[in-house]
Amino acid sequence: MPADPLRRAADPQHRTATRPATGGPGTSAVEVRRSSRRRRTVSAYREGDRTIVLIPARMSEAEERRWVTVMLDKLAAQESRRKPGDGELAERAERLSDQYLGGRARPAMVRWVTNQNTRWGSCTPAEGSIRLSHRLQGMPEYVIDYVLLHELAHLLVPGHGRRFWQLLESYPRTERARGYLEGVAAAERLPHLPAARTE
């Protein structure tokens, strides 16, 4: 479990760097936090689109690089086990349609895509196809379900008018999921500046 965030913020020995995420596509902002209270253990967790790696203050640069790679690979492996495939997405779409849309939205195809970096999902009603951005993989299930339900609603209503939003009113986590996605989008626009580091 990560340390108390207030204590982490008080520890001056941390820095932020952008490095390739070896276990997944593209790059990921990696923030390395050194702590004098941490003796031997290394841990890591996701915070939005960033990865926080917690290491002992005494570690050398070479050890730091090695552990960052190890922890990125470990997190990627854990997340890949949790990522639903295209078949599971189609099953989830059917279940969500039945539960929230009276079973009226029946896509012909639901799949993950890697070419959507500016939107979370898209729908082509004429083809009955739904595509979700790979960036959603690893996010909480209620967020993925919201985006999937959003695109399912577009099979019934093409625009974002009042009738469209009425379809989503029955999903209890709509506002929470939208807030989560807005937070991720805002974090992507913020510069991650290196913090001062002491040896």
PDB file of C-alpha atoms in Angstrom:
ATOM      1  CA  MET A   1       0.000   0.000   0.000  1.00  0.00           C
ATOM      2  CA  PRO A   2       1.431   3.452  -0.897  1.00  0.00           C
ATOM      3  CA  ALA A   3       2.703   5.668   1.905  1.00  0.00           C
ATOM      4  CA  ASP A   4       0.694   8.576   3.281  1.00  0.00           C
ATOM      5  CA  PRO A   5       0.588  11.182   0.449  1.00  0.00           C
ATOM      6  CA  LEU A   6       1.156  14.007   2.940  1.00  0.00           C
ATOM      7  CA  ARG A   7       4.344  12.354   4.143  1.00  0.00           C
ATOM      8  CA  ARG A   8       5.453  11.680   0.591  1.00  0.00           C
ATOM      9  CA  ALA A   9       4.978  15.325  -0.313  1.00  0.00           C
ATOM     10  CA  ALA A  10       7.123  16.360   2.641  1.00  0.00           C
ATOM     11  CA  ASP A  11      10.056  14.173   1.543  1.00  0.00           C
ATOM     12  CA  PRO A  12      12.288  16.357  -0.681  1.00  0.00           C
ATOM     13  CA  GLN A  13      13.989  13.426  -2.372  1.00  0.00           C
ATOM     14  CA  HIS A  14      11.853  12.822  -5.430  1.00  0.00           C
ATOM     15  CA  ARG A  15      11.901  13.644  -9.113  1.00  0.00           C
ATOM     16  CA  THR A  16       9.778  13.241 -12.211  1.00  0.00           C
ATOM     17  CA  ALA A  17      11.005  11.872 -15.525  1.00  0.00           C
ATOM     18  CA  THR A  18       9.314  10.720 -18.707  1.00  0.00           C
ATOM     19  CA  ARG A  19      10.453   7.293 -19.774  1.00  0.00           C
ATOM     20  CA  PRO A  20       9.209   4.628 -22.172  1.00  0.00           C
ATOM     21  CA  ALA A  21       6.797   2.249 -20.496  1.00  0.00           C
ATOM     22  CA  THR A  22       8.337  -1.020 -21.621  1.00  0.00           C
ATOM     23  CA  GLY A  23       5.248  -3.021 -20.772  1.00  0.00           C
ATOM     24  CA  GLY A  24       2.775  -1.000 -22.854  1.00  0.00           C
ATOM     25  CA  PRO A  25       2.340   1.296 -25.845  1.00  0.00           C
ATOM     26  CA  GLY A  26       3.763   4.811 -25.980  1.00  0.00           C
ATOM     27  CA  THR A  27       5.418   6.581 -23.114  1.00  0.00           C
ATOM     28  CA  SER A  28       4.419   7.042 -19.513  1.00  0.00           C
ATOM     29  CA  ALA A  29       5.433   9.777 -17.106  1.00  0.00           C
ATOM     30  CA  VAL A  30       7.392   8.077 -14.333  1.00  0.00           C
ATOM     31  CA  GLU A  31       7.879   9.847 -11.033  1.00  0.00           C
ATOM     32  CA  VAL A  32      10.582   8.361  -8.829  1.00  0.00           C
ATOM     33  CA  ARG A  33      10.211   9.169  -5.140  1.00  0.00           C
ATOM     34  CA  ARG A  34      13.165   8.487  -2.852  1.00  0.00           C
ATOM     35  CA  SER A  35      12.558   8.109   0.846  1.00  0.00           C
ATOM     36  CA  SER A  36      15.017   7.869   3.712  1.00  0.00           C
ATOM     37  CA  ARG A  37      12.377   5.926   5.681  1.00  0.00           C
ATOM     38  CA  ARG A  38      12.271   3.218   3.001  1.00  0.00           C
ATOM     39  CA  ARG A  39      15.073   0.683   3.615  1.00  0.00           C
ATOM     40  CA  ARG A  40      14.843  -2.170   1.097  1.00  0.00           C
ATOM     41  CA  THR A  41      11.416  -2.319  -0.500  1.00  0.00           C
ATOM     42  CA  VAL A  42      10.423  -0.890  -3.864  1.00  0.00           C
ATOM     43  CA  SER A  43       6.796  -0.335  -4.846  1.00  0.00           C
ATOM     44  CA  ALA A  44       4.898   1.281  -7.701  1.00  0.00           C
ATOM     45  CA  TYR A  45       1.376   2.309  -8.563  1.00  0.00           C
ATOM     46  CA  ARG A  46      -0.529   4.235 -11.226  1.00  0.00           C
ATOM     47  CA  GLU A  47      -1.752   7.756 -10.560  1.00  0.00           C
ATOM     48  CA  GLY A  48      -3.778   8.792 -13.614  1.00  0.00           C
ATOM     49  CA  ASP A  49      -1.412   8.493 -16.584  1.00  0.00           C
ATOM     50  CA  ARG A  50       1.675   8.627 -14.356  1.00  0.00           C
ATOM     51  CA  THR A  51       3.508   5.820 -12.637  1.00  0.00           C
ATOM     52  CA  ILE A  52       4.870   6.497  -9.152  1.00  0.00           C
ATOM     53  CA  VAL A  53       7.884   4.383  -8.154  1.00  0.00           C
ATOM     54  CA  LEU A  54       8.885   4.477  -4.480  1.00  0.00           C
ATOM     55  CA  ILE A  55      12.511   3.533  -3.719  1.00  0.00           C
ATOM     56  CA  PRO A  56      14.983   3.835  -0.814  1.00  0.00           C
ATOM     57  CA  ALA A  57      16.986   7.095  -0.805  1.00  0.00           C
ATOM     58  CA  ARG A  58      20.321   5.232  -0.769  1.00  0.00           C
ATOM     59  CA  MET A  59      19.799   3.547  -4.169  1.00  0.00           C
ATOM     60  CA  SER A  60      22.285   4.349  -6.938  1.00  0.00           C
ATOM     61  CA  GLU A  61      21.184   5.742 -10.328  1.00  0.00           C
ATOM     62  CA  ALA A  62      21.803   2.350 -11.946  1.00  0.00           C
ATOM     63  CA  GLU A  63      19.675   0.573  -9.330  1.00  0.00           C
ATOM     64  CA  GLU A  64      16.964   3.175  -9.794  1.00  0.00           C
ATOM     65  CA  ARG A  65      16.874   2.631 -13.565  1.00  0.00           C
ATOM     66  CA  ARG A  66      16.762  -1.141 -13.109  1.00  0.00           C
ATOM     67  CA  TRP A  67      13.950  -0.988 -10.549  1.00  0.00           C
ATOM     68  CA  VAL A  68      11.888   1.443 -12.633  1.00  0.00           C
ATOM     69  CA  THR A  69      12.046  -1.021 -15.551  1.00  0.00           C
ATOM     70  CA  VAL A  70      11.186  -3.962 -13.286  1.00  0.00           C
ATOM     71  CA  MET A  71       8.216  -2.151 -11.736  1.00  0.00           C
ATOM     72  CA  LEU A  72       6.869  -0.882 -15.085  1.00  0.00           C
ATOM     73  CA  ASP A  73       6.986  -4.434 -16.442  1.00  0.00           C
ATOM     74  CA  LYS A  74       5.315  -5.783 -13.296  1.00  0.00           C
ATOM     75  CA  LEU A  75       2.483  -3.224 -13.440  1.00  0.00           C
ATOM     76  CA  ALA A  76       1.976  -3.818 -17.167  1.00  0.00           C
ATOM     77  CA  ALA A  77       1.734  -7.584 -16.569  1.00  0.00           C
ATOM     78  CA  GLN A  78      -0.829  -7.074 -13.801  1.00  0.00           C
ATOM     79  CA  GLU A  79      -2.882  -4.725 -15.976  1.00  0.00           C
ATOM     80  CA  SER A  80      -2.768  -6.993 -19.022  1.00  0.00           C
ATOM     81  CA  ARG A  81      -4.359  -9.742 -16.937  1.00  0.00           C
ATOM     82  CA  ARG A  82      -7.177  -7.335 -16.041  1.00  0.00           C
ATOM     83  CA  LYS A  83      -7.763  -5.928 -19.557  1.00  0.00           C
ATOM     84  CA  PRO A  84     -10.871  -7.295 -21.219  1.00  0.00           C
ATOM     85  CA  GLY A  85     -10.425  -8.504 -24.791  1.00  0.00           C
ATOM     86  CA  ASP A  86     -12.715  -7.693 -27.718  1.00  0.00           C
ATOM     87  CA  GLY A  87     -14.927 -10.712 -26.954  1.00  0.00           C
ATOM     88  CA  GLU A  88     -15.428  -9.627 -23.366  1.00  0.00           C
ATOM     89  CA  LEU A  89     -16.169  -6.077 -24.539  1.00  0.00           C
ATOM     90  CA  ALA A  90     -18.948  -7.409 -26.759  1.00  0.00           C
ATOM     91  CA  GLU A  91     -20.388  -9.374 -23.812  1.00  0.00           C
ATOM     92  CA  ARG A  92     -20.227  -6.294 -21.599  1.00  0.00           C
ATOM     93  CA  ALA A  93     -21.929  -4.212 -24.296  1.00  0.00           C
ATOM     94  CA  GLU A  94     -24.798  -6.711 -24.473  1.00  0.00           C
ATOM     95  CA  ARG A  95     -25.132  -6.784 -20.682  1.00  0.00           C
ATOM     96  CA  LEU A  96     -25.074  -2.956 -20.415  1.00  0.00           C
ATOM     97  CA  SER A  97     -27.615  -2.598 -23.214  1.00  0.00           C
ATOM     98  CA  ASP A  98     -29.955  -5.054 -21.470  1.00  0.00           C
ATOM     99  CA  GLN A  99     -29.527  -3.391 -18.079  1.00  0.00           C
ATOM    100  CA  TYR A 100     -29.701   0.292 -19.017  1.00  0.00           C
ATOM    101  CA  LEU A 101     -31.108   0.579 -22.550  1.00  0.00           C
ATOM    102  CA  GLY A 102     -33.776  -2.112 -22.552  1.00  0.00           C
ATOM    103  CA  GLY A 103     -31.659  -4.249 -24.894  1.00  0.00           C
ATOM    104  CA  ARG A 104     -32.342  -1.881 -27.804  1.00  0.00           C
ATOM    105  CA  ALA A 105     -28.671  -1.170 -28.656  1.00  0.00           C
ATOM    106  CA  ARG A 106     -27.093  -4.180 -30.386  1.00  0.00           C
ATOM    107  CA  PRO A 107     -23.692  -3.430 -31.923  1.00  0.00           C
ATOM    108  CA  ALA A 108     -22.411  -5.626 -34.730  1.00  0.00           C
ATOM    109  CA  MET A 109     -18.832  -5.147 -33.509  1.00  0.00           C
ATOM    110  CA  VAL A 110     -17.105  -3.865 -30.359  1.00  0.00           C
ATOM    111  CA  ARG A 111     -13.309  -3.672 -30.208  1.00  0.00           C
ATOM    112  CA  TRP A 112     -10.253  -1.919 -28.784  1.00  0.00           C
ATOM    113  CA  VAL A 113      -8.299   0.394 -31.104  1.00  0.00           C
ATOM    114  CA  THR A 114      -4.935   2.124 -30.766  1.00  0.00           C
ATOM    115  CA  ASN A 115      -5.562   5.039 -33.147  1.00  0.00           C
ATOM    116  CA  GLN A 116      -7.847   7.093 -30.869  1.00  0.00           C
ATOM    117  CA  ASN A 117      -5.701   9.410 -28.802  1.00  0.00           C
ATOM    118  CA  THR A 118      -8.055  12.391 -28.621  1.00  0.00           C
ATOM    119  CA  ARG A 119     -11.285  10.623 -27.700  1.00  0.00           C
ATOM    120  CA  TRP A 120     -12.214   7.717 -25.483  1.00  0.00           C
ATOM    121  CA  GLY A 121     -14.566   5.963 -27.858  1.00  0.00           C
ATOM    122  CA  SER A 122     -16.377   6.230 -31.170  1.00  0.00           C
ATOM    123  CA  CYS A 123     -19.407   4.749 -32.841  1.00  0.00           C
ATOM    124  CA  THR A 124     -20.545   4.305 -36.452  1.00  0.00           C
ATOM    125  CA  PRO A 125     -24.321   3.723 -36.208  1.00  0.00           C
ATOM    126  CA  ALA A 126     -24.676   2.785 -39.905  1.00  0.00           C
ATOM    127  CA  GLU A 127     -22.259  -0.125 -39.372  1.00  0.00           C
ATOM    128  CA  GLY A 128     -23.233  -0.834 -35.778  1.00  0.00           C
ATOM    129  CA  SER A 129     -19.567  -0.636 -34.778  1.00  0.00           C
ATOM    130  CA  ILE A 130     -18.106   0.650 -31.506  1.00  0.00           C
ATOM    131  CA  ARG A 131     -14.421   1.328 -30.914  1.00  0.00           C
ATOM    132  CA  LEU A 132     -12.847   2.063 -27.520  1.00  0.00           C
ATOM    133  CA  SER A 133      -9.456   3.695 -27.100  1.00  0.00           C
ATOM    134  CA  HIS A 134      -6.726   1.436 -25.705  1.00  0.00           C
ATOM    135  CA  ARG A 135      -6.006   4.268 -23.230  1.00  0.00           C
ATOM    136  CA  LEU A 136      -9.035   3.081 -21.243  1.00  0.00           C
ATOM    137  CA  GLN A 137      -7.364  -0.256 -20.563  1.00  0.00           C
ATOM    138  CA  GLY A 138      -6.334  -0.450 -16.934  1.00  0.00           C
ATOM    139  CA  MET A 139      -8.887   2.190 -15.877  1.00  0.00           C
ATOM    140  CA  PRO A 140     -11.625   1.260 -13.375  1.00  0.00           C
ATOM    141  CA  GLU A 141     -14.368  -0.962 -14.786  1.00  0.00           C
ATOM    142  CA  TYR A 142     -17.098   1.606 -14.103  1.00  0.00           C
ATOM    143  CA  VAL A 143     -15.234   4.077 -16.367  1.00  0.00           C
ATOM    144  CA  ILE A 144     -14.950   1.545 -19.213  1.00  0.00           C
ATOM    145  CA  ASP A 145     -18.621   0.655 -18.748  1.00  0.00           C
ATOM    146  CA  TYR A 146     -19.598   4.324 -18.936  1.00  0.00           C
ATOM    147  CA  VAL A 147     -17.708   4.876 -22.217  1.00  0.00           C
ATOM    148  CA  LEU A 148     -19.159   1.662 -23.631  1.00  0.00           C
ATOM    149  CA  LEU A 149     -22.670   2.681 -22.578  1.00  0.00           C
ATOM    150  CA  HIS A 150     -22.096   6.167 -24.037  1.00  0.00           C
ATOM    151  CA  GLU A 151     -21.271   4.641 -27.415  1.00  0.00           C
ATOM    152  CA  LEU A 152     -24.170   2.183 -27.172  1.00  0.00           C
ATOM    153  CA  ALA A 153     -26.509   5.137 -26.640  1.00  0.00           C
ATOM    154  CA  HIS A 154     -25.167   6.614 -29.895  1.00  0.00           C
ATOM    155  CA  LEU A 155     -26.518   3.583 -31.745  1.00  0.00           C
ATOM    156  CA  LEU A 156     -29.949   4.865 -30.692  1.00  0.00           C
ATOM    157  CA  VAL A 157     -29.375   8.639 -30.713  1.00  0.00           C
ATOM    158  CA  PRO A 158     -26.568  10.078 -32.900  1.00  0.00           C
ATOM    159  CA  GLY A 159     -26.058  13.484 -31.234  1.00  0.00           C
ATOM    160  CA  HIS A 160     -25.539  14.739 -27.681  1.00  0.00           C
ATOM    161  CA  GLY A 161     -28.945  16.322 -27.212  1.00  0.00           C
ATOM    162  CA  ARG A 162     -31.346  15.980 -24.305  1.00  0.00           C
ATOM    163  CA  ARG A 163     -32.679  12.611 -25.497  1.00  0.00           C
ATOM    164  CA  PHE A 164     -29.145  11.181 -25.590  1.00  0.00           C
ATOM    165  CA  TRP A 165     -28.349  12.231 -22.007  1.00  0.00           C
ATOM    166  CA  GLN A 166     -31.701  10.888 -20.802  1.00  0.00           C
ATOM    167  CA  LEU A 167     -30.575   7.442 -21.962  1.00  0.00           C
ATOM    168  CA  LEU A 168     -27.531   7.661 -19.675  1.00  0.00           C
ATOM    169  CA  GLU A 169     -29.443   8.907 -16.618  1.00  0.00           C
ATOM    170  CA  SER A 170     -30.114   5.357 -15.449  1.00  0.00           C
ATOM    171  CA  TYR A 171     -26.396   4.540 -15.192  1.00  0.00           C
ATOM    172  CA  PRO A 172     -25.585   5.475 -11.562  1.00  0.00           C
ATOM    173  CA  ARG A 173     -21.897   6.247 -12.142  1.00  0.00           C
ATOM    174  CA  THR A 174     -22.205   8.595 -15.112  1.00  0.00           C
ATOM    175  CA  GLU A 175     -21.060  11.722 -13.254  1.00  0.00           C
ATOM    176  CA  ARG A 176     -18.273   9.891 -11.418  1.00  0.00           C
ATOM    177  CA  ALA A 177     -16.949   8.347 -14.639  1.00  0.00           C
ATOM    178  CA  ARG A 178     -17.101  11.671 -16.489  1.00  0.00           C
ATOM    179  CA  GLY A 179     -15.215  13.322 -13.621  1.00  0.00           C
ATOM    180  CA  TYR A 180     -12.549  10.597 -13.737  1.00  0.00           C
ATOM    181  CA  LEU A 181     -12.040  11.021 -17.491  1.00  0.00           C
ATOM    182  CA  GLU A 182     -11.953  14.817 -17.192  1.00  0.00           C
ATOM    183  CA  GLY A 183      -9.291  14.469 -14.488  1.00  0.00           C
ATOM    184  CA  VAL A 184      -7.172  12.190 -16.691  1.00  0.00           C
ATOM    185  CA  ALA A 185      -7.531  14.587 -19.625  1.00  0.00           C
ATOM    186  CA  ALA A 186      -6.557  17.562 -17.435  1.00  0.00           C
ATOM    187  CA  ALA A 187      -3.521  15.702 -16.065  1.00  0.00           C
ATOM    188  CA  GLU A 188      -2.350  14.960 -19.617  1.00  0.00           C
ATOM    189  CA  ARG A 189      -2.293  18.695 -20.355  1.00  0.00           C
ATOM    190  CA  LEU A 190      -0.268  19.586 -17.254  1.00  0.00           C
ATOM    191  CA  PRO A 191       3.521  19.770 -17.558  1.00  0.00           C
ATOM    192  CA  HIS A 192       5.304  17.292 -15.308  1.00  0.00           C
ATOM    193  CA  LEU A 193       8.326  19.341 -14.281  1.00  0.00           C
ATOM    194  CA  PRO A 194      11.304  17.675 -12.598  1.00  0.00           C
ATOM    195  CA  ALA A 195      11.389  18.356  -8.873  1.00  0.00           C
ATOM    196  CA  ALA A 196      14.552  19.273  -6.985  1.00  0.00           C
ATOM    197  CA  ARG A 197      16.547  16.281  -5.912  1.00  0.00           C
ATOM    198  CA  THR A 198      19.075  15.933  -3.104  1.00  0.00           C
ATOM    199  CA  GLU A 199      21.592  13.156  -2.631  1.00  0.00           C
TER     200      GLU A 199
END
